[in-house]
Amino acid sequence: MNAPLALLAELTHRCPLRCPYCSNPVELARASAELTTVEWARVFEEAAAIGCLQVHLSGGEPTARRDIVEITAAAHCAGLYTNLITAGVLLDASLMARLKAAGLDHVQLSVQDADPAGAERIGGMRGAHARKEAAARIVREAGLPLTLNAVVHRQNLHNLVLLIETARAWGAARLEIAHVQYYGWALANRDALLPTREQLEEATRIVEVARQTHRGRLVIDYVVPDYHAARPKACMGGWGNRFLGVSPAGHVLPCHAAESIAGMEFPNVRETSLRDAWEDSEAFNRFRGTAWMPAPCRGCERAEQDWGGCRCQAFALTGNAAATDPACALSPQHGLLAAALARSGAPAFRYREFG
């Protein structure tokens, strides 16, 4: 069994933005259910003890927590490399200075579009784009490395060249261009978000050109969507293989969307140790390795490369988390992707919100 390399600490589901592709579950955890500062400090110590090297402080919006500085300090004291994943709209110079003093190592800033009007329509918050630009400047002035994260889809891919230019203008050293993955709020908005095949091919061409143009100045990561695929991705490096997450309410998850699988129960850090959850829990072992796989995954030469694809996507599309991921052309349900693409094109969003 591998040790987990990274911990995603979802500190809260609260967020000023209302992004329609948010990976948080549709049923959001209230603030009253969130782990305390002390509980998070114990989680970080246990994560380091089982081999985690880094922690991603995420949400929701992690800076919505009043104790974000104390939480960051606890992660740093546990010996973890600390990455803040933020929308940036609540970040000011004072908070940035305190986070750096607490041991923050890196900031990953989300951006919804290169066009301010488009960004604010997608994120559902007026003035957000200007605040993000200011946040990027604050991070640079603090001397911390900056990654820009651009989630791309049908309604902003026309601005992909400008998004890459935005990353350069804002001083990012790395840009993650990630096509929407369809679970949670994104699944509810799939018809409005799915790109056409032509959009995907043009986006891939733009990324390839930009990687050559900006080589040595900007690293570009690129995550493609599954709905145009013939083979699935190794989701999170395989279920229970390299990654674990902890939800705001303390559930330990093999991937950040795992709670979208109805009927599964996950261990909670208030009741069990992180080591026991990782090594011995039924939830982590259910889809770990290859023994669980049905045909055509079982015996496939790619079984230990893609690990059967995404369990959350299999459930979202087929209602069965143990089914072959329909992103695979060998799946008997591969046609579900084509059917979803045929229905896409709706312009309106269902925005992320509590209740």
Short mmCIF file of N, CA and C in Angstrom, two decimals, residues 114 148 150 159-170 172 175 177 203 206-211 213-214 218 220:
data_model
loop_
_atom_site.label_atom_id
_atom_site.label_comp_id
_atom_site.label_asym_id
_atom_site.label_seq_id
_atom_site.Cartn_x
_atom_site.Cartn_y
_atom_site.Cartn_z
N ALA A 114 -11.05 35.57 -18.46
CA ALA A 114 -10.14 36.69 -18.65
C ALA A 114 -10.90 38.00 -18.76
N LEU A 148 -2.01 30.08 -11.07
CA LEU A 148 -3.36 30.50 -11.47
C LEU A 148 -4.11 29.26 -11.92
N ALA A 150 -7.44 28.03 -13.85
CA ALA A 150 -8.54 28.43 -14.73
C ALA A 150 -9.36 27.20 -15.08
N ASN A 159 -12.03 32.57 -24.59
CA ASN A 159 -11.05 33.51 -24.03
C ASN A 159 -9.80 32.80 -23.52
N LEU A 160 -9.53 31.58 -23.99
CA LEU A 160 -8.40 30.83 -23.46
C LEU A 160 -7.06 31.52 -23.71
N VAL A 161 -6.87 32.09 -24.88
CA VAL A 161 -5.62 32.82 -25.16
C VAL A 161 -5.46 33.96 -24.17
N LEU A 162 -6.54 34.68 -23.89
CA LEU A 162 -6.48 35.79 -22.93
C LEU A 162 -6.25 35.29 -21.51
N LEU A 163 -6.76 34.11 -21.17
CA LEU A 163 -6.51 33.55 -19.84
C LEU A 163 -5.03 33.26 -19.65
N ILE A 164 -4.39 32.75 -20.71
CA ILE A 164 -2.95 32.49 -20.63
C ILE A 164 -2.19 33.80 -20.49
N GLU A 165 -2.61 34.80 -21.22
CA GLU A 165 -1.98 36.12 -21.10
C GLU A 165 -2.21 36.71 -19.71
N THR A 166 -3.37 36.45 -19.13
CA THR A 166 -3.65 36.92 -17.77
C THR A 166 -2.68 36.31 -16.77
N ALA A 167 -2.42 35.01 -16.91
CA ALA A 167 -1.46 34.36 -16.01
C ALA A 167 -0.09 35.01 -16.10
N ARG A 168 0.34 35.34 -17.29
CA ARG A 168 1.63 36.02 -17.46
C ARG A 168 1.59 37.42 -16.86
N ALA A 169 0.51 38.16 -17.12
CA ALA A 169 0.41 39.54 -16.64
C ALA A 169 0.32 39.60 -15.12
N TRP A 170 -0.31 38.60 -14.52
CA TRP A 170 -0.47 38.60 -13.06
C TRP A 170 0.73 38.01 -12.33
N ALA A 172 2.04 34.83 -12.48
CA ALA A 172 1.99 33.42 -12.08
C ALA A 172 3.16 32.66 -12.71
N LEU A 175 0.28 27.79 -14.51
CA LEU A 175 -1.12 27.93 -14.87
C LEU A 175 -1.72 26.54 -15.03
N ILE A 177 -4.87 24.76 -16.44
CA ILE A 177 -6.06 24.87 -17.28
C ILE A 177 -6.80 23.55 -17.14
N ALA A 203 -8.77 24.27 -27.98
CA ALA A 203 -8.14 24.53 -26.69
C ALA A 203 -6.84 23.76 -26.56
N ILE A 206 -4.20 25.45 -28.63
CA ILE A 206 -3.75 26.69 -27.99
C ILE A 206 -2.77 26.38 -26.86
N VAL A 207 -3.08 25.36 -26.06
CA VAL A 207 -2.20 24.99 -24.95
C VAL A 207 -0.85 24.51 -25.46
N GLU A 208 -0.85 23.71 -26.49
CA GLU A 208 0.41 23.20 -27.04
C GLU A 208 1.29 24.34 -27.55
N VAL A 209 0.67 25.30 -28.23
CA VAL A 209 1.43 26.46 -28.72
C VAL A 209 1.95 27.28 -27.56
N ALA A 210 1.10 27.52 -26.54
CA ALA A 210 1.50 28.35 -25.40
C ALA A 210 2.63 27.71 -24.60
N ARG A 211 2.61 26.39 -24.50
CA ARG A 211 3.69 25.72 -23.78
C ARG A 211 5.04 25.96 -24.44
N THR A 213 5.67 28.60 -26.50
CA THR A 213 5.92 30.05 -26.47
C THR A 213 6.46 30.51 -25.12
N HIS A 214 5.91 29.94 -24.03
CA HIS A 214 6.25 30.41 -22.68
C HIS A 214 7.16 29.45 -21.93
N LEU A 218 6.51 30.06 -17.92
CA LEU A 218 5.20 29.70 -17.39
C LEU A 218 4.98 28.20 -17.63
N ILE A 220 2.50 25.18 -17.80
CA ILE A 220 1.06 25.03 -18.05
C ILE A 220 0.66 23.57 -17.87
#
